[in-house]
Coordinates of C-alpha atoms in Angstrom, one line a residue:
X124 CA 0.0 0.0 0.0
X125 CA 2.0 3.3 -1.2
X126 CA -1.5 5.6 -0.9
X127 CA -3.1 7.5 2.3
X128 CA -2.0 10.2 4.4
X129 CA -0.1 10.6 7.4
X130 CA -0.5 13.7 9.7
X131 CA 2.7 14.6 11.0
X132 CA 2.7 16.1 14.6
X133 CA 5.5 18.1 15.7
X134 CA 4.7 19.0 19.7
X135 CA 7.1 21.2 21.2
X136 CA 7.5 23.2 24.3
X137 CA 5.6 26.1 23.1
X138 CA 4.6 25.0 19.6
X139 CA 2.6 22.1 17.5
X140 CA 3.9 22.0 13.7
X141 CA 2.2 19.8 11.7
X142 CA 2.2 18.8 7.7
X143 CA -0.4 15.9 6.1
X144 CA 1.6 14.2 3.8
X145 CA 0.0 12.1 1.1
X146 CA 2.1 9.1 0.5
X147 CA 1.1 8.8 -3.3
X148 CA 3.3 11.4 -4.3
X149 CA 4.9 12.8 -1.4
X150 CA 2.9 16.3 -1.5
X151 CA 1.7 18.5 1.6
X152 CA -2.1 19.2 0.8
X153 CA -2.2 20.6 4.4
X154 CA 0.1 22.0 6.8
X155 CA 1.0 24.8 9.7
X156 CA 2.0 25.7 13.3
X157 CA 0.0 26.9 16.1
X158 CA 2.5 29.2 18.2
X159 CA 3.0 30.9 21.2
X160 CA 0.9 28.4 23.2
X161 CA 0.3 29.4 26.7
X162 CA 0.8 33.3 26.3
X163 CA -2.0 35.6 26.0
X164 CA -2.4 35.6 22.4
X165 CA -1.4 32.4 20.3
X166 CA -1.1 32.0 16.9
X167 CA -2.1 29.7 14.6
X168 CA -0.8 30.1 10.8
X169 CA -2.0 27.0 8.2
X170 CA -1.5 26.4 4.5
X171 CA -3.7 24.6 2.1
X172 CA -2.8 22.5 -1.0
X173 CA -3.0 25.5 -3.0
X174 CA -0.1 27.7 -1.6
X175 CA -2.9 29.6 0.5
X176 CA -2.2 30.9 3.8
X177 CA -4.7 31.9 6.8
X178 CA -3.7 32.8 10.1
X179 CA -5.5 34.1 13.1
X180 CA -4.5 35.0 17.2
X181 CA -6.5 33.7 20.2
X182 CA -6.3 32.2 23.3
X183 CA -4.5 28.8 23.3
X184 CA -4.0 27.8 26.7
X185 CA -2.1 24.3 26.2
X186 CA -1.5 21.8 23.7
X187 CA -4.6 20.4 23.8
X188 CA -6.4 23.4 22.6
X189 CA -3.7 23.4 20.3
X190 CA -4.0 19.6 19.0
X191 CA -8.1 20.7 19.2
X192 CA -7.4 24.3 17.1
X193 CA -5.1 22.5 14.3
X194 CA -8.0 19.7 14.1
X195 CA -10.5 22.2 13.2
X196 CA -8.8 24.0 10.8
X197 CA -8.0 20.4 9.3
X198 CA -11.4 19.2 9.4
X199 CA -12.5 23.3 7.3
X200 CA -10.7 21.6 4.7
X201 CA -11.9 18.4 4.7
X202 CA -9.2 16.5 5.9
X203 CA -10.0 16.7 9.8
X204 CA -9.1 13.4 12.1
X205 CA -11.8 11.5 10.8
X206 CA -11.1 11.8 6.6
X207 CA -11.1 8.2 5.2
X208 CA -7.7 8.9 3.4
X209 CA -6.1 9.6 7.4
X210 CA -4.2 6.2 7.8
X211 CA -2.1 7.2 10.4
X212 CA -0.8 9.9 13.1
X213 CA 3.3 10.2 13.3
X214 CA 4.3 12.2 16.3
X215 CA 8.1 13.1 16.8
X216 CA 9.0 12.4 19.9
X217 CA 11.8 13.4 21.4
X218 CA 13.6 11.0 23.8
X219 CA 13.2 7.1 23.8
X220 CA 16.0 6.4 25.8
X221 CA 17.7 2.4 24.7
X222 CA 14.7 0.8 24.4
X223 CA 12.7 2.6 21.1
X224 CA 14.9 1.9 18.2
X225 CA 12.4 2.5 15.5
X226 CA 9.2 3.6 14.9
X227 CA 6.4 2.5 17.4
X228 CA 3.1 1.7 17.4
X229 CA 2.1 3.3 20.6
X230 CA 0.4 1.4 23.2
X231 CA -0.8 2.2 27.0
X232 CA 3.0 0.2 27.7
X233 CA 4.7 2.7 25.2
X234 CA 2.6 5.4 26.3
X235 CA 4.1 5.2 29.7
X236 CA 7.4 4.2 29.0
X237 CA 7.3 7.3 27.2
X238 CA 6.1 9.2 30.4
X239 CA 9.3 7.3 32.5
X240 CA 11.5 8.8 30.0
X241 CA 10.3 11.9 30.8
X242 CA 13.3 13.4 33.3
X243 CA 15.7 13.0 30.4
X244 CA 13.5 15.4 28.1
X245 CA 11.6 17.8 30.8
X246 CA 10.1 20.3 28.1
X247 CA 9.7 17.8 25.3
X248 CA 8.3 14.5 25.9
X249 CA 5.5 15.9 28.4
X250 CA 4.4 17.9 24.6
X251 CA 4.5 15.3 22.7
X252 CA 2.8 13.3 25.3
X253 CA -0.5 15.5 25.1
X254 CA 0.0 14.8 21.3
X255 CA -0.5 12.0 21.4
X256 CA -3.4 11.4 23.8
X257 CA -5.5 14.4 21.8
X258 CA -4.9 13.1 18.9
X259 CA -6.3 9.7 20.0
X260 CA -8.8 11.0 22.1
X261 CA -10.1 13.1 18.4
X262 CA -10.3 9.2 16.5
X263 CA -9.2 6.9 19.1
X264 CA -9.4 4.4 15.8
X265 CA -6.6 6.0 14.3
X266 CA -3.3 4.2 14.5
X267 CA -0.6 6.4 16.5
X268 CA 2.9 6.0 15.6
X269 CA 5.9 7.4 17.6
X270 CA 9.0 8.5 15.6
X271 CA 12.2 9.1 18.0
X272 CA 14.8 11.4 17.9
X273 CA 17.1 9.1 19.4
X274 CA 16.5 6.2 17.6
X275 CA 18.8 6.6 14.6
X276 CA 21.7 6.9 17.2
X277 CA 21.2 4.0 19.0
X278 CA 23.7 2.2 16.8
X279 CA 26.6 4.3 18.0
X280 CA 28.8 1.9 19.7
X281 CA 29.3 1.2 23.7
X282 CA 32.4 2.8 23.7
X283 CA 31.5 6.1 21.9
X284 CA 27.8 6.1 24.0
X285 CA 29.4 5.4 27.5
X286 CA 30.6 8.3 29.6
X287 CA 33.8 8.1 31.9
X288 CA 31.8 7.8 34.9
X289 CA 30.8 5.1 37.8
X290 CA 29.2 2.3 36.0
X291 CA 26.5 1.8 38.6
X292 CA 25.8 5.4 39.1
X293 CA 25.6 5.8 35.3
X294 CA 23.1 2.1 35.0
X295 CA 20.5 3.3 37.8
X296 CA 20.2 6.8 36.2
X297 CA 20.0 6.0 32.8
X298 CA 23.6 8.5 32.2
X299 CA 24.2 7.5 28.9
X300 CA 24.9 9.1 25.3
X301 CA 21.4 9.1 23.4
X302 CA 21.7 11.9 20.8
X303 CA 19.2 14.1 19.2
X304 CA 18.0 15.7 15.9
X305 CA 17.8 11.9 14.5
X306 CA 15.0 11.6 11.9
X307 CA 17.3 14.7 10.4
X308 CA 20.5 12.8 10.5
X309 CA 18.7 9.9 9.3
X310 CA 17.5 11.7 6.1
X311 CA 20.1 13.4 5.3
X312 CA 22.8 10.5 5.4
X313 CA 20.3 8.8 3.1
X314 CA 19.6 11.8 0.6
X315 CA 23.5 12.5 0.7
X316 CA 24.4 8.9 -0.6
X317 CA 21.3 9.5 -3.2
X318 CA 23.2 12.7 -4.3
X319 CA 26.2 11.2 -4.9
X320 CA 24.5 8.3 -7.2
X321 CA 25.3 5.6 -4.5
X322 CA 23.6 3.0 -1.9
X323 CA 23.4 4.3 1.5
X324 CA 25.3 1.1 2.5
X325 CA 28.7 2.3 0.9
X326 CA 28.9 5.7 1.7
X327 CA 30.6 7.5 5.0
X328 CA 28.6 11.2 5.8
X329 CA 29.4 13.4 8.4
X330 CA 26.1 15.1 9.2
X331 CA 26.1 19.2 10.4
X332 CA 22.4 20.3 11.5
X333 CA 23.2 23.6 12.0
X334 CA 19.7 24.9 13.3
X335 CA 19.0 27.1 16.7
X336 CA 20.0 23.3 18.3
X337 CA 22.9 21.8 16.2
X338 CA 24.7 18.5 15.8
X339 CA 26.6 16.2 13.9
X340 CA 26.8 12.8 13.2
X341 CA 29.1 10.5 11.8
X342 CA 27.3 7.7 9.9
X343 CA 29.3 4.9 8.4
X344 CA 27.2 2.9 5.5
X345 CA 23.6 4.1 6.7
X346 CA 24.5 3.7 10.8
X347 CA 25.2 5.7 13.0
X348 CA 28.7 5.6 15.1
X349 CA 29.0 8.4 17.0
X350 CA 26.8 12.2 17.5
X351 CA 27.7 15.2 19.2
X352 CA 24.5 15.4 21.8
X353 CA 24.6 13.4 25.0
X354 CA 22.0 12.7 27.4
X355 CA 20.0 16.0 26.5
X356 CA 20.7 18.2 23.5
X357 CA 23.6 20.2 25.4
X358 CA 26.0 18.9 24.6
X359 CA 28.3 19.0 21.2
X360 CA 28.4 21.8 19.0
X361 CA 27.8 25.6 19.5
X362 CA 24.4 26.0 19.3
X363 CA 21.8 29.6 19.1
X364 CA 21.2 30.0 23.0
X365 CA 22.9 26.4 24.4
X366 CA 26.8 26.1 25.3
X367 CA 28.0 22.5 23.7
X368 CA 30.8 21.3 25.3
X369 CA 32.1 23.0 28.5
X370 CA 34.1 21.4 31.3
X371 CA 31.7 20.4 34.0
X372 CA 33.9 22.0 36.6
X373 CA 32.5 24.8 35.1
X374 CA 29.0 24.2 36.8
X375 CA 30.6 23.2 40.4
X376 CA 32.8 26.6 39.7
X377 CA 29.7 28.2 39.3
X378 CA 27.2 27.0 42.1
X379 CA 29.9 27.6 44.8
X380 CA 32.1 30.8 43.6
X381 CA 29.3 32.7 42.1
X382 CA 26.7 31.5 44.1
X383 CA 24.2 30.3 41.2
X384 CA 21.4 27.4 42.2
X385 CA 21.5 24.7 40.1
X386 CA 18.4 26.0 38.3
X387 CA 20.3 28.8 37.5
X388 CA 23.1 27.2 36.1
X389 CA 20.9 24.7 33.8
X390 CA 19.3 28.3 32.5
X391 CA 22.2 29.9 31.9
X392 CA 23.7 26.6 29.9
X393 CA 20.5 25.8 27.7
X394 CA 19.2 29.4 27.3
X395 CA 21.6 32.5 27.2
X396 CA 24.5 30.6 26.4
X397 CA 25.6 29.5 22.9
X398 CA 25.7 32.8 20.0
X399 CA 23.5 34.6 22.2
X400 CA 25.9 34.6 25.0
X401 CA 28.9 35.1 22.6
X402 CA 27.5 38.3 21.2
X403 CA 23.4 38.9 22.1
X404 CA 22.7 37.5 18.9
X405 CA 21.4 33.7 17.3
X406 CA 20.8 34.3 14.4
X407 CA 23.6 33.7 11.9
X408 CA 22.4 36.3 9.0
X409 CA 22.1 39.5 12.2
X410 CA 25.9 37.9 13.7
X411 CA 26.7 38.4 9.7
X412 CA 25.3 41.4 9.0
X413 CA 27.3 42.7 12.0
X414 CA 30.9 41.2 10.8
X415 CA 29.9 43.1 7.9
X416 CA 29.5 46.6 9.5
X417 CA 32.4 46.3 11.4
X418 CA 33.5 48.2 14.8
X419 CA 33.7 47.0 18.3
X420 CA 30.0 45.5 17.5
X421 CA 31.3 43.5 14.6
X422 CA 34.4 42.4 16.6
X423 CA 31.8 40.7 19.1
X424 CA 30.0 39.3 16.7
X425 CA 33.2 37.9 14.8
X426 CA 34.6 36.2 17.8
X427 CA 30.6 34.5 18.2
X428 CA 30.9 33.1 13.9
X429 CA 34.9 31.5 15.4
X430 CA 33.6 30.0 17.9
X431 CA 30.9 28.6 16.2
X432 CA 33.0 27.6 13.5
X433 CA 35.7 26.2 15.4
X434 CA 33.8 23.9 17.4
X435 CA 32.7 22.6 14.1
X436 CA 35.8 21.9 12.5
X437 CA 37.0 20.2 15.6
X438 CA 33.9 17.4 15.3
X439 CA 34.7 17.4 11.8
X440 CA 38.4 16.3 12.1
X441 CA 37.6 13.8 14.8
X442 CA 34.5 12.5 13.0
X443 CA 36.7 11.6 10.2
X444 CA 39.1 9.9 12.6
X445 CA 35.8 7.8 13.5
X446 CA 35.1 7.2 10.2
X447 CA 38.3 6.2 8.8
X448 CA 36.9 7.5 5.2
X449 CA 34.6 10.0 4.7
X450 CA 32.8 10.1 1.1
X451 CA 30.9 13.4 2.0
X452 CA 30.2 16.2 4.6
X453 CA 26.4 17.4 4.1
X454 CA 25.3 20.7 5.7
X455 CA 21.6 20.9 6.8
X456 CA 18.9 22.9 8.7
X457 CA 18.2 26.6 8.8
X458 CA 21.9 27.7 9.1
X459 CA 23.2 24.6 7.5
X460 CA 21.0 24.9 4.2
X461 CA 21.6 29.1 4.2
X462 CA 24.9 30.4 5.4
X463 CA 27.9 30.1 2.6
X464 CA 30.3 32.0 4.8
X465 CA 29.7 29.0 7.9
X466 CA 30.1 26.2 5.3
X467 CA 33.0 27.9 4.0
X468 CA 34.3 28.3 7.4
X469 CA 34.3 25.0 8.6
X470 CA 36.2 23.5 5.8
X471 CA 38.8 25.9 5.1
X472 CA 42.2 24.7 4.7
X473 CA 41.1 21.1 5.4
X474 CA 41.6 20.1 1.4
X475 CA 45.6 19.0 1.8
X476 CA 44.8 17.2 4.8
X477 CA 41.4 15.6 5.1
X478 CA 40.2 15.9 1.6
X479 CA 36.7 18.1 1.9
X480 CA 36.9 21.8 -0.2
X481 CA 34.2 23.8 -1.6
X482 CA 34.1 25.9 -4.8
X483 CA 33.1 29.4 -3.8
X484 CA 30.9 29.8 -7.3
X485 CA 28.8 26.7 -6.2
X486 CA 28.6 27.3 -2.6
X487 CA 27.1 30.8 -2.8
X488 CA 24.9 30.2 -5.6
X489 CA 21.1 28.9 -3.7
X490 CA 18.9 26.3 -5.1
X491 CA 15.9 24.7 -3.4
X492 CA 17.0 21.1 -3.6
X493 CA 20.4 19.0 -2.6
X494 CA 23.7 19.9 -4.6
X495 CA 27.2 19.3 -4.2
X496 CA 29.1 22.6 -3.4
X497 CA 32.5 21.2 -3.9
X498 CA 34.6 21.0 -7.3
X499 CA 34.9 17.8 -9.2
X500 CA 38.0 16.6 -8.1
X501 CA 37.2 16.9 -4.6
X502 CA 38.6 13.7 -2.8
X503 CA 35.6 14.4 0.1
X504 CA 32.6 15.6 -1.3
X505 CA 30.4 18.7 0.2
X506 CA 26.6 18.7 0.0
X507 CA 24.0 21.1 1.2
X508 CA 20.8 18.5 1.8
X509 CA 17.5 20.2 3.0
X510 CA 16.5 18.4 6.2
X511 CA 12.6 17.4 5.9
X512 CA 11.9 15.7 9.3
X513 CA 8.3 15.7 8.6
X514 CA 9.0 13.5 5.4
X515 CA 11.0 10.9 7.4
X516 CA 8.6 10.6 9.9
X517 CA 5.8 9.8 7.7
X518 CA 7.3 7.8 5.3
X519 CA 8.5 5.7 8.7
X520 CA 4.9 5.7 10.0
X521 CA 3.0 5.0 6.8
X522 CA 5.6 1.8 6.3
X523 CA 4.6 0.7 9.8
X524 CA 1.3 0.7 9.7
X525 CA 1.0 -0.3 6.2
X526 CA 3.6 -3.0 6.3

């Protein structure tokens, strides 16, 4: 069965995205994002099939109302919860610790294993939780199928997913390497072999989703061996408003020299740390424009784009370490996909060394789909692959339920 549509939920903290996706052809006859949920005035913004956009503000006290507002704009449309073409729900859900390696169809016993899971990802399983029970409380008929973000990195190896610490300290709490962003990683690794005219199987990609969160991923013939993010997304790379990597002495230095609660410390790490901390600024194209304009201002912002940059290269060099060979390096998400000058960055005088080089005609010019931004006798290739999460949940929820 390659027919029928799947609606794709995407519950976050303070958000529901959502696409319909109809398998035939791969087209989105419906899809949107209800915002701001919680605050006095959400909003909810939708497209239909034909490119048309309406949007409107109200009250949206949780995601329920949310789940409740999206189904009703759905249902205006003729494809609410109940439309016979509807053959299954994907949610993306965020954390499912060692035991969800693929997609699942979700059960009371998944349900609440989901729930247990729930201290590792505080602001996003709880979301995409009440996804899941409103959408099955709108057709309690309709299959639900649970996508995970850690599941594509559950093949990185003991050694790469262990930390350094007390084994039985680490086993009781679950302290472990999980890794996020992985229906991207998983898509991209994929489209990147496609690109290059070759079976997943034989091709090594290094992975960079450069979005507001960022990580890599070094993926050897289709599986992953190693990512940057830990047991939450902290960890790794330079991110918009999160750290990466810092020594952990840094958060004992903090709670008994400055005086900072824990809570304080966690907020400082996840949400005014990162490009924002650097220089006040996450987004890449403002830290840019800034370079640009120069001055003390620019200077800031400078030293934010090196330390971005840097970070990256370091995963880079050791990810090809881990790999051994490396066919390509693909660049994804909203940075990823958009800045030249970051992609240009990150591999800069790697070509004598480690192979990857891009050509500065191809690399600034902008297309919608994937290309190759290095010259032809590149011995590394470099690729700019849009990310479409929302594809590669559907197409892995549609295959379960459809067999």
């Amino acid at each position: 069965m390659t027919d029928g549509r799947v609606l794709v939920l995407n519950s976050g903290s303070s958000s529901v995205k959502y696409q319909l996706v109809d398998m035939a052809d791969r087209s989105r006859p419906a899809a949107g994002i209800v915002e701001r949920i919680g605050e006095r005035r959400a909003r909810l913004t939708h497209t239909a099939a034909d490119g048309s956009r309406r949007s409107r503000e109200e009250s949206i006290p949780d995601h329920r109302a949310a789940l409740e507002t999206l189904a009703a704009e759905l249902a205006a449309d003729g494809m609410g919860f109940d439309s016979p073409g509807l053959v299954a729900v994907g949610h993306r859900v965020v954390h499912g610790g060692r035991r969800f390696t693929e997609p699942t169809r979700v059960t009371p016993e998944v349900e609440a294993e989901i729930e247990r899971l729930v201290p590792l990802a505080p602001l996003h399983n709880p979301a995409n939780l009440t996804g899941i029970r409103t959408a099955r409380a709108l057709n309690p008929d309709l299959p639900q199928v649970a996508v995970f973000d850690t599941a594509f990195h559950t093949t990185v190896p003991e050694a790469a997913a262990r930390y350094a610490i007390d084994t039985e300290v680490a086993d009781a709490h679950r302290i472990r390497r999980y890794g996020f962003h992985g229906t991207s990683h998983a898509h991209v690794s994929r489209a990147c072999a496609r690109l290059l005219g070759r079976d997943p199987s034989e091709v090594n990609v290094i992975v960079l989703h450069l979005g507001n969160g960022a990580s890599a991923s070094a993926v050897a013939g289709g599986r992953c061996v190693e990512t940057s993010m830990g047991l939450t997304p902290l960890e790794g790379l330079v991110m918009g408003t999160r750290s990466g990597d810092v020594d952990p002495a840094v958060i004992f230095h903090l709670t008994r020299v400055a005086g900072m609660s824990v809570d304080a410390v966690d907020e400082l790490l996840n949400m005014r740390s990162g490009l924002i901390g650097l220089c006040g600024d996450n987004d890449m194209r403002e830290i840019r424009r800034r370079i640009d304009a120069g001055g003390e201002d620019g200077e800031r912002a400078r030293l934010a784009f090196d330390v971005y940059t840097h970070r990256l290269r370091k995963y880079v060099g050791a990810y090809t370490a881990v790999l051994g060979r490396v066919d390509a390096i693909a660049f994804t998400a909203g940075v990823g996909e958009n800045s030249a000058e970051v992609r240009a960055a990150v591999v800069a005088g790697m070509e004598e060394g480690l192979g990857p080089v891009v050509d500065p005609e191809r690399n600034a010019r902008r297309t919608d789909g994937p290309r190759i931004i290095s010259p032809e006798y590149a011995r590394v290739a470099v690729a700019v692959v849009p990310t479409d999460e929302e594809l590669e949940i559907a197409v892995q929820a549609h295959a379960l339920v459809t067999g």
